[in-house]
XYZ file of C-alpha atoms in Angstrom:
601
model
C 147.739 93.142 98.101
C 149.127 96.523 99.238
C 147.903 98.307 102.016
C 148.664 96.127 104.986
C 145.594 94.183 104.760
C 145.098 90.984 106.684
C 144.554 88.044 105.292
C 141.799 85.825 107.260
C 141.136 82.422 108.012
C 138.854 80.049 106.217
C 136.564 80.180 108.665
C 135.839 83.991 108.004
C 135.041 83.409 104.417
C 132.671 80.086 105.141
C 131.369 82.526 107.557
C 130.689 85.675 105.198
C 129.404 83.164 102.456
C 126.500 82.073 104.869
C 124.063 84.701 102.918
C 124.471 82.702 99.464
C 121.074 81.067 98.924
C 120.254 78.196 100.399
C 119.336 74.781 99.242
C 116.727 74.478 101.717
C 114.235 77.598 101.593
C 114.531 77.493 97.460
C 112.858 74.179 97.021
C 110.529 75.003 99.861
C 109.938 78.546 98.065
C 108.999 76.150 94.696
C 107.344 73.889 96.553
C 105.011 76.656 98.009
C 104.301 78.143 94.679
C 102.749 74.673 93.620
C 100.694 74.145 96.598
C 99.503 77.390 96.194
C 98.544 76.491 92.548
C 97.287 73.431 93.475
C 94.446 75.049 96.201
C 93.569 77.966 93.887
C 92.716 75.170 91.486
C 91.167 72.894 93.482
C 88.952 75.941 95.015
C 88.377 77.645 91.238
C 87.287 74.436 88.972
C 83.872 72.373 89.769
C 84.098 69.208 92.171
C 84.676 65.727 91.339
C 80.498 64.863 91.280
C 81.339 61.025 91.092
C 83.659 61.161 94.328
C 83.680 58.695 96.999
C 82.961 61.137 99.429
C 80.083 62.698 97.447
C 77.397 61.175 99.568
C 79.271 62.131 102.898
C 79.571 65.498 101.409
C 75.809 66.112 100.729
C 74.615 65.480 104.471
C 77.111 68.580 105.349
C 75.311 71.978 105.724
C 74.744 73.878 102.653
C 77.117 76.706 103.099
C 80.215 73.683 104.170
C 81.054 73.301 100.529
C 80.890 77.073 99.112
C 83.234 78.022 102.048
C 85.638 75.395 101.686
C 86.024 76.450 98.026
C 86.468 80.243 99.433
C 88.860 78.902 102.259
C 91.166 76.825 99.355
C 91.116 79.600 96.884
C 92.393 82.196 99.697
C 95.192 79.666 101.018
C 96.550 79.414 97.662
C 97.000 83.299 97.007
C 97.887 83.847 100.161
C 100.795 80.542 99.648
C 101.645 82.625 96.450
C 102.548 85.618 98.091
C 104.296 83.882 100.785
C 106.702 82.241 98.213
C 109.174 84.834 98.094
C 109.415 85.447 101.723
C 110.044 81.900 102.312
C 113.018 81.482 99.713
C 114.189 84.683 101.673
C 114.294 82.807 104.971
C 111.816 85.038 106.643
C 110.356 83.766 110.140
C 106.570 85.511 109.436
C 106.371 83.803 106.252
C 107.597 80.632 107.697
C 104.455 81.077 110.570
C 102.185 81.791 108.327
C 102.889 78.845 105.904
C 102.754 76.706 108.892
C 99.180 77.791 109.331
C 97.859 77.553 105.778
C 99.234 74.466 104.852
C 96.625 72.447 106.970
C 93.901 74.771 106.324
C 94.304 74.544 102.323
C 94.358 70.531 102.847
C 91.267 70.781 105.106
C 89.775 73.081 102.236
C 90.981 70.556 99.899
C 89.689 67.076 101.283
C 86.238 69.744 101.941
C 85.551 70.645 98.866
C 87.501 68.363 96.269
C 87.439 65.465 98.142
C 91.109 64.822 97.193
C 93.892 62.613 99.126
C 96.538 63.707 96.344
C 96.047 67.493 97.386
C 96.000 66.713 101.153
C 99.440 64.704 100.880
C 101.178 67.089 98.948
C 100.073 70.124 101.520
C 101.425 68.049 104.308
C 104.873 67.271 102.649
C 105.265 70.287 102.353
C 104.681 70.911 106.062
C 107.417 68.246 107.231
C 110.347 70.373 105.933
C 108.960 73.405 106.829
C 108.662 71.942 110.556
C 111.916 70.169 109.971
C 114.578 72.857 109.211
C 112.670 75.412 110.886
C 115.981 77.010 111.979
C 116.543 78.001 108.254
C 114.168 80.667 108.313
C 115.208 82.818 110.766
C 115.647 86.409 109.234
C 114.356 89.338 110.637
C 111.640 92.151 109.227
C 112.841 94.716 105.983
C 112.694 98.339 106.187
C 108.888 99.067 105.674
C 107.484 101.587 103.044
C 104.339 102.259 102.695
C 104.151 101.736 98.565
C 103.914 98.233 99.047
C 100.197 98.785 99.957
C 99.653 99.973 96.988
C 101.140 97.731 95.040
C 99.531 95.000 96.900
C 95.724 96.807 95.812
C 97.393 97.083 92.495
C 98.527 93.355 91.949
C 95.994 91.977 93.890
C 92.714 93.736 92.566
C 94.385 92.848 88.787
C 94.744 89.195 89.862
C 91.515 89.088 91.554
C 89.618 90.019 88.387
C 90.991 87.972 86.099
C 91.094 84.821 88.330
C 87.321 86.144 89.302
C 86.618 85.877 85.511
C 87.839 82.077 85.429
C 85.414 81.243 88.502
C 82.231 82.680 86.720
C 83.276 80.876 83.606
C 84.121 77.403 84.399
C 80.727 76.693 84.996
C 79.292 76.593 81.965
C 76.697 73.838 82.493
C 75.083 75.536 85.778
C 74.965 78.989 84.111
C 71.635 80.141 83.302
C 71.536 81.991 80.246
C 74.365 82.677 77.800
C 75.855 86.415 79.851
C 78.337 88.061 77.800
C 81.790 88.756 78.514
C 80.700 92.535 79.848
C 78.261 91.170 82.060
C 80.896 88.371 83.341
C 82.965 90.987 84.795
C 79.844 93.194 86.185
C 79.099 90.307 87.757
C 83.254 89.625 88.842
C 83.471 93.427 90.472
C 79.726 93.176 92.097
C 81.279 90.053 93.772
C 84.476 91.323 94.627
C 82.528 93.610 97.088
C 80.326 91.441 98.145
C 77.050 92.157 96.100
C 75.087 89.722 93.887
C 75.958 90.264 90.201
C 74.144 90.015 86.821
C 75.010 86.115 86.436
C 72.835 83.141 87.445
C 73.440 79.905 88.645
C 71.477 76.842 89.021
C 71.726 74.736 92.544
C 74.726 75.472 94.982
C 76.693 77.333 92.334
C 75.712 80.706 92.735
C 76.749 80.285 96.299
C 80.217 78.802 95.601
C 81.047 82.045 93.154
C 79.387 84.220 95.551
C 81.510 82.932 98.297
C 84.980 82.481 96.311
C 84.714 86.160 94.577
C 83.828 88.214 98.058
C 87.452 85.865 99.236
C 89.161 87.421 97.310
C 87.813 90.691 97.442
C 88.339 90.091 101.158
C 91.947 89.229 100.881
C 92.803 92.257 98.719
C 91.123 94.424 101.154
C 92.659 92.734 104.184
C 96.732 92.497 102.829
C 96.497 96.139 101.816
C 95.183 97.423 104.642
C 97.730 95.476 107.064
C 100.392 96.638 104.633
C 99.474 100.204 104.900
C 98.708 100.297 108.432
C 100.947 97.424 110.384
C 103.376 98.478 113.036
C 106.551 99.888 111.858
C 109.789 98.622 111.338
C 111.634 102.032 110.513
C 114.669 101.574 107.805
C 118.456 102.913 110.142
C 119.484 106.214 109.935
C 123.131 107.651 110.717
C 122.197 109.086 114.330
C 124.609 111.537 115.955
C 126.722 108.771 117.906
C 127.719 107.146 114.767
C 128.383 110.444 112.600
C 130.611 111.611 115.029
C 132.476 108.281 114.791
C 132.833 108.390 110.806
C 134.004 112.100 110.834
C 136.787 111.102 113.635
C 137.870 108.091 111.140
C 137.368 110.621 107.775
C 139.555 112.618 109.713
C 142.622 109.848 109.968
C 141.694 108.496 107.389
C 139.611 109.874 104.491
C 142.444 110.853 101.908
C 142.497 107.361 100.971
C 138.519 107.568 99.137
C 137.216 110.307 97.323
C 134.054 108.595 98.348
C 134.689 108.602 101.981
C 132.787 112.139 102.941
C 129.175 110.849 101.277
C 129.520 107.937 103.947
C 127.902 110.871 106.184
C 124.914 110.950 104.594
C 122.152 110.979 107.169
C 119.646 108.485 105.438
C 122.489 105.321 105.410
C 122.961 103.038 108.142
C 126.841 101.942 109.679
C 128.240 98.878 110.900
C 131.528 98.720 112.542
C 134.083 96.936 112.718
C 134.814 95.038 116.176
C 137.776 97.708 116.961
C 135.631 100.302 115.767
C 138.570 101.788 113.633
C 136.489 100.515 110.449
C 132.903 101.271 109.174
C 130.792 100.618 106.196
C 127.784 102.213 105.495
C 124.635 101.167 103.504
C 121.107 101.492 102.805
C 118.508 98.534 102.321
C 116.664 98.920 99.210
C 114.094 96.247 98.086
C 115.645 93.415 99.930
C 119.680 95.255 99.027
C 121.664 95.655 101.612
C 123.486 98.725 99.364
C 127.127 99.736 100.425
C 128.812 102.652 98.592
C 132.396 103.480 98.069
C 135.359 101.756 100.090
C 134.963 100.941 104.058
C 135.765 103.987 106.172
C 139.017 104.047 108.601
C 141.832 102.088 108.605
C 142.244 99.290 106.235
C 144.023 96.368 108.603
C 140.310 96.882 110.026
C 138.258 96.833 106.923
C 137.361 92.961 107.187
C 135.895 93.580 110.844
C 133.430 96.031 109.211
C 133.070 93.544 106.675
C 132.118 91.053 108.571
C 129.781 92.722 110.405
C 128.035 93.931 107.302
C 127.569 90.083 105.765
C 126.386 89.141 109.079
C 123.522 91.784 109.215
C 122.617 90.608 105.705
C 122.370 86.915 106.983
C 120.390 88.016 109.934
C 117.676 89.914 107.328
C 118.455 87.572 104.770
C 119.306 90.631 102.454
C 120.812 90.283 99.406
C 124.929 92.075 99.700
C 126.226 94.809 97.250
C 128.711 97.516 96.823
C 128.520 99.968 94.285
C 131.636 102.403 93.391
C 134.387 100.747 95.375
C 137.750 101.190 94.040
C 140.247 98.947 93.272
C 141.783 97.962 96.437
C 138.026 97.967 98.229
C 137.220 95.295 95.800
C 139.906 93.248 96.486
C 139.604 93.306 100.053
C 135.068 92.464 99.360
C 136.063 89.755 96.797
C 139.139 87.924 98.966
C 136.966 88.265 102.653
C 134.107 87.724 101.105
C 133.925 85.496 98.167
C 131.701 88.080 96.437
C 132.596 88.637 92.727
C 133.364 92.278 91.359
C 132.638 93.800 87.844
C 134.144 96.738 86.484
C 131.393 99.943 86.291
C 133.398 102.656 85.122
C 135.606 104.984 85.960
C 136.029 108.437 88.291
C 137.731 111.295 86.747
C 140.243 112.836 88.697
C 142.369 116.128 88.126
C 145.770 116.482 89.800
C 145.862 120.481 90.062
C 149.613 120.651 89.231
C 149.343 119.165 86.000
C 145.818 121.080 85.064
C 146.458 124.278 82.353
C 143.816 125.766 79.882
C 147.458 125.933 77.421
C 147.789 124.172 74.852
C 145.898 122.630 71.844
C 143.883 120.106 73.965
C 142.126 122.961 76.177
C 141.203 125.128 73.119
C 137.557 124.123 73.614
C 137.516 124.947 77.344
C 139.305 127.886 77.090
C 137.605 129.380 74.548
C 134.184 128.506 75.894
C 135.706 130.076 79.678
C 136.912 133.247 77.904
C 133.366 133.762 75.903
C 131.608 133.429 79.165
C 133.915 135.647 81.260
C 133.492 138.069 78.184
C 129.224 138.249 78.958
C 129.955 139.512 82.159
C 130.171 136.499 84.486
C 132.215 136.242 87.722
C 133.370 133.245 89.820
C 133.813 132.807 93.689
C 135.342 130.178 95.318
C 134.809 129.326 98.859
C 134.622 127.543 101.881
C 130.925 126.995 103.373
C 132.663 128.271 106.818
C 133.487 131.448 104.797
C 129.831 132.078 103.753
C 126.998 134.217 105.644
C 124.178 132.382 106.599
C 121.706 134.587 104.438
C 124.104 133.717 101.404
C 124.152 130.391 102.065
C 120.082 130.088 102.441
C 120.044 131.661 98.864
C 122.307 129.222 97.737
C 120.145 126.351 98.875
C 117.107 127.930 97.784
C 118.663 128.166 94.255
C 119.446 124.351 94.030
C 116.374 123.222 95.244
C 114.833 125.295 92.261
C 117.213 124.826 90.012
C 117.114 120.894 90.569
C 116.375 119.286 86.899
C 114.217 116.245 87.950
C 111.016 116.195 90.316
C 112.713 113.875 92.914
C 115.777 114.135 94.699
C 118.882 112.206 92.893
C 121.918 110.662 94.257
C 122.996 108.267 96.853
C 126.598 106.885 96.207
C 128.449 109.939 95.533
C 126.266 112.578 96.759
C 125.974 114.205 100.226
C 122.109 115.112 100.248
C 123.000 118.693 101.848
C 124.432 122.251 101.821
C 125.505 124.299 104.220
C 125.337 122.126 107.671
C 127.689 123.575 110.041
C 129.379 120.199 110.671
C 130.157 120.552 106.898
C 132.270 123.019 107.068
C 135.528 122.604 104.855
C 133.001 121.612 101.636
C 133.961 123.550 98.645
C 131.188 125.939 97.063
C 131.855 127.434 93.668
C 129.550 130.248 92.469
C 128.549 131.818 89.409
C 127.434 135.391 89.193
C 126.510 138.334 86.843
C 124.792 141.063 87.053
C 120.901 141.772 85.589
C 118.576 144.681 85.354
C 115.724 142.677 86.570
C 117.317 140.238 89.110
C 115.730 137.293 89.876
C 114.726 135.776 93.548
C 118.161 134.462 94.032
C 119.787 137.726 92.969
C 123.340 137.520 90.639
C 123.441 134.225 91.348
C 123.613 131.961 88.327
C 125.180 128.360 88.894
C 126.786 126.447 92.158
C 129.144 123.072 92.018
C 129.500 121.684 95.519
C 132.558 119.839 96.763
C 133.089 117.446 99.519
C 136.326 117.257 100.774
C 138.581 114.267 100.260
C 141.194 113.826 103.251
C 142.747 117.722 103.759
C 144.257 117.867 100.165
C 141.187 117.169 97.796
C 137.487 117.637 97.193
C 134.997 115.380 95.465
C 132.346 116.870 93.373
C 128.960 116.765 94.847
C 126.229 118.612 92.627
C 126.266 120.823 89.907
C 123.310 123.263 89.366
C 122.642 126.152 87.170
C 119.955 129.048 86.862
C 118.217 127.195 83.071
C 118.145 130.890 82.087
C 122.198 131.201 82.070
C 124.209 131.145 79.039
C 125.761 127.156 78.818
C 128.892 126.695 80.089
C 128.364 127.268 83.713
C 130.022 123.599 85.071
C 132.804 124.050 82.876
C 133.469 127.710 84.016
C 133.168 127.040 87.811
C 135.461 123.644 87.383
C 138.243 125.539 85.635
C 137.693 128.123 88.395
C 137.530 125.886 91.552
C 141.093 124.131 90.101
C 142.424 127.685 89.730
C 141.641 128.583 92.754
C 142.474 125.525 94.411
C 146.323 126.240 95.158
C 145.580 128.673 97.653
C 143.041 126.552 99.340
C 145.389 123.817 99.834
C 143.992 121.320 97.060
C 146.246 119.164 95.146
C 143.402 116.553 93.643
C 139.729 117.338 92.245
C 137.825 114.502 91.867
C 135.182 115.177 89.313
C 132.187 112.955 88.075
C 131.491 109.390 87.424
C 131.711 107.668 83.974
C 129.614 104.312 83.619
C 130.975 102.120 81.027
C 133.925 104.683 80.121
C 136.458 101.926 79.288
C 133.990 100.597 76.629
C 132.912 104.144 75.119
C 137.095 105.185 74.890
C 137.944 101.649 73.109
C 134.918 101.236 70.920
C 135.353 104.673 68.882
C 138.787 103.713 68.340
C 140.301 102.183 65.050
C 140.395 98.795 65.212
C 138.104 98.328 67.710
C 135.830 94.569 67.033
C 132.486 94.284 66.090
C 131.378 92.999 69.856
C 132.823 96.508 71.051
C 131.456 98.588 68.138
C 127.622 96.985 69.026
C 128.257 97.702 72.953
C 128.961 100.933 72.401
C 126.567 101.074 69.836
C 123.785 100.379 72.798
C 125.487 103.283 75.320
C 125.133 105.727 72.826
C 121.354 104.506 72.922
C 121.228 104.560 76.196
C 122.809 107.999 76.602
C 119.153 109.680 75.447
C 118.134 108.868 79.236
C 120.527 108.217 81.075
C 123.521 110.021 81.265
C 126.491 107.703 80.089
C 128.622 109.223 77.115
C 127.412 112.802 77.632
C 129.258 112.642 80.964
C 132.274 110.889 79.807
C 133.191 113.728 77.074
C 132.390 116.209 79.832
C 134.995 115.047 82.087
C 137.374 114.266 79.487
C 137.496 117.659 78.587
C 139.718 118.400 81.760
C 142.384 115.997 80.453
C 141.652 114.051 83.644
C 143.261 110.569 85.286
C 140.742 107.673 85.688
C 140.410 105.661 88.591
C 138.320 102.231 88.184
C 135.090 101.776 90.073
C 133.813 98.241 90.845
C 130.112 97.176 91.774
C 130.554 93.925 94.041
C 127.802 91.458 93.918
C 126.718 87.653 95.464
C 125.852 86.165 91.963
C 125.176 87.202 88.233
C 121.653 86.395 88.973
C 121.622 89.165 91.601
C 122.371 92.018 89.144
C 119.805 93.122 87.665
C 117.565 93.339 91.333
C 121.042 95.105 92.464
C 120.673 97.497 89.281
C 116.782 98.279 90.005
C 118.114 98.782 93.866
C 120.554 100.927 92.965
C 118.331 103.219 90.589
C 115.547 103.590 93.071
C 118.854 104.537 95.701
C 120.073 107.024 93.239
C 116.257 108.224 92.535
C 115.997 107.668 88.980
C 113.126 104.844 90.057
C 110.800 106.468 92.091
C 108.274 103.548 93.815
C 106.992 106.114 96.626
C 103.309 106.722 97.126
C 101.245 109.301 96.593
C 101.948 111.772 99.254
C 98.498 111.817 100.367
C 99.015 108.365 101.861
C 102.356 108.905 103.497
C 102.341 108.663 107.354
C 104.063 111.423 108.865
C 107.695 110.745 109.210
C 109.970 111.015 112.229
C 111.681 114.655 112.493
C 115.117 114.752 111.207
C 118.104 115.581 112.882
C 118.255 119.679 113.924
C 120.634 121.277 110.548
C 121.181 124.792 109.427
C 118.376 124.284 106.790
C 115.086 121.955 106.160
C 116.008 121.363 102.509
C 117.689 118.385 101.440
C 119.453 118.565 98.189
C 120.659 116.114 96.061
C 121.647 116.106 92.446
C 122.849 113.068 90.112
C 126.646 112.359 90.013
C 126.216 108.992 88.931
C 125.059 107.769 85.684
């Protein structure tokens, strides 16, 4: 491969593959799920009357046998939940499995009387005790909407598996209650209370004591979810921007991608020399790069390294998103990852970019109409704007901002305006009204990023809803005209998912497997935006550069697609803000507003 990169030892790679899933904590993951099973069933249906230990059973105190039911059913859930943790290698889960293994078999040999249940519990526990050093990863990022999932999941679990325990005892069930009175009696219990339902004997007591368990344990996990100590997901802190910028600033011609490495809510790893980086953010259990690794490329598989090795430690599942070319053949060969082909980045080379000619007659035509109603364009440096223009700016965008969260995460910097940002690119629309609004003349903004000291990457594009349409293809044609004098040879402009397949499958020719795929973009295009901004960039006659998503395993891609569109904010799992605990104050910038606007599709 070009570039100078190293190649590295066998070890390395046996090394970086350590996060693959292991044999080990899957069958014990499986194996938990059935135990779990196993209790809540031995703690839901009736006891064995004509067991051997009946008699033994009945000298017990009268409350022995309702609360072993109670004690079996809650081991199982709480086994359930504990699945997933365990086939993730976590240590809590491992502890805690340790500890409800041997209660659910005591609850068991209680209440069922059964040997079969007991054994299986405890072979469960030898290979849990056994390879103990398998589950060693560490805590995940914390966010406070798993508490309400958790109330979610669990009260909806709890009612329907309350529904089962008031119903499988038909023969002690005094009366015939209907199905409304079932589920008073389900919710009633759930809190404690005494419902509608009557039982002859001991019954009553067992549902009493099974249904206020699980009420219990939803109350109980959702408050220690919402409330336990935090584990705060890594920021960028000052220390480690000011290393990125100093390799950007050797190094960051090479990605177009480079400059969103800054963004302030990723974390960095670096390589051993320290003349390599990659950055990331953990979302649901995805350790999420973006772009190529930062600085020098004979260092990129020290950065590497160190970024597998923080996913084994977590036992988060790897992933790049938007790395070109020669980033994913440096992942795939150090790695042993596999890479798939995304789309494509449109880039302009400002020599070869005219509005002449045949090809631009749509552009041009729609520029000149716009320049006609009075419009003006100004292109600038954000070191060449006044801090009152620039608040107006960001006060605009924020407004102006199409969607009610915050979008972008791969290839968008999250801010205007910070001083440290200095060489970004702004590009402003203006024109002139009787009855101006609060942001003035102002009518649309695209923000660049620069790319090394020849090039700028498009960041956001925002416009006043109220302006005639054409604003991004007015201030595009006017940042490239006006990039000559700035010193800019190469605009990079937005991403295209899927472009390869949308250009080949409207071609002549093109199969019946291509037709139907691009068939299903087109669908897909009425929410998200996939052809719409493929013809957009095509309209600048651009060049395309491949972008790669690198990934563990095709089983892995569609948590790493949900990862990535809660990263990018189309998937918004936050809670209600009500509920949020007051974060940590950010890092002292020129304004409080963070913007960010969708570059991706």
């Amino acid at each position: 491969m070009s570039g100078g990169v190293p190649a590295r030892t066998g070890r390395l790679r046996g090394v970086l593959r350590g996060p693959r899933p292991e044999a080990v904590p899957a069958l014990v993951a499986r194996a938990c799920t059935l135990v779990g099973l196993l209790d809540i069933a031995a703690g839901v249906f009736p006891r064995f009357r004509n067991s051997r230990m009946h008699t033994l059973a009945e000298v017990l105190p009268g409350a022995f046998g309702p609360f072993a039911a109670a004690l079996s059913l809650s081991a199982g859930v709480l086994l359930l939940l504990l699945a997933h943790g365990l086939r993730r290698r976590k240590r809590r889960a491992w502890r805690a499995a340790v500890i409800l293994l041997p209660l659910g078999a005591l609850a068991q040999f209680t209440y069922r009387h059964s040997l079969i249940g007991v054994l299986i519990s405890l072979a469960l526990l030898a290979p849990l005790l056994r390879h103990r050093s398998e589950f060693e990863a560490l805590p995940d990022p914390r966010s406070r909407w798993r508490a309400l999932a958790n109330f979610v999941l669990m009260g909806a679990g709890s009612l329907l598996l309350g529904l089962v325990i008031v119903s499988v005892h038909p023969n002690r069930m005094v009366g015939n209650p209907s199905l409304a009175d079932r589920i008073s009696h389900v919710l009633y219990g759930l809190f404690g209370f005494e419902g509608p339902v009557d039982y002859q004997g001991t019954t009553s007591w067992t549902v009493a004591f099974s249904l206020g368990a699980l009420g219990l344990l939803t109350a109980v996990t959702t408050v220690y979810l919402a409330f336990r100590p935090e584990h705060p997901a890594a920021r960028l802190t000052e220390d480690d921007e000011t290393r990125l910028r100093a390799l950007l600033d050797k190094h960051g011609g090479r990605d177009s991608l480079g400059h969103f490495a800054l963004r302030r809510d990723k974390a960095v790893v670096f390589s051993p020399s320290g003349k390599a980086a990659v950055t990331y953010r953990v979302v649901s259990g995805v350790m999420l790069a973006s772009g190529d690794p930062i600085g020098d490329v004979e260092a990129w598989p020290g950065a590497i390294e160190r970024f597998m090795d923080e996913a084994k430690a977590h036992s988060w599942t790897p992933a790049v998103m938007g790395c070109s070319e020669t980033g994913g053949e440096v992942w795939t060969r150090e790695t042993g990852l596999d890479a798939l082909e995304l789309g494509d980045e449109a880039v302009v080379k400002v020599a070869d970019f005219s509005l002449a000619g045949r090809a631009m007659r749509n552009v041009r035509q729609m520029v000149k109409r716009i320049e006609r109603a009075g419009y003006e364009t100004r292109v600038r440096r954000i070191r060449d704007l006044s801090e009152g223009e620039l608040d107006r700016i960001r006060r605009a965008a924020e407004a102006w901002r199409g969607t009610d969260t915050e979008r972008g995460f791969s290839m968008a910097l999250g801010r205007i305006g910070d001083p440290e940002d200095g060489d970004c690119l702004i590009a402003t629309a203006h024109k002139e009204d009787t009855d101006p609004g609060p942001y003035g003349d102002l009518k649309a903004v695209l923000h660049f990023v620069p790319w090394g000291t020849d090039g700028v990457s498009l960041d956001l594009m925002r416009r006043d809803r109220s302006a005639d349409p054409g604003m991004n293809e007015l201030l595009i044609v006017a940042a490239l005209q006006a990039a000559p004098r700035l010193g800019i040879t190469r605009v990079s402009l937005n991403f295209a998912m899927f472009r390869a397949a949308l250009a080949r499958g409207e071609k002549i020719g093109a199969g019946p497997v291509l037709r139907a795929w691009r068939g299903l973009l087109v669908f897909l295009s009425r929410w998200f935006q996939i052809e719409s901004l493929y013809k957009f960039n095509a309209k600048f006659r651009p060049y395309w550069e491949p972008r790669f998503v690198v990934y563990r395993s095709s089983r892995d891609l569609p948590r790493i697609g949900f990862a990535a569109m809660q990263a990018e904010g189309f998937v918004n799992l936050a809670l209600p803000r009500l509920l949020h605990r007051r974060a940590p104050a950010p890092r002292p910038c020129a304004h409080a507003v963070t913007e960010r606007d969708v570059r991706a599709a």
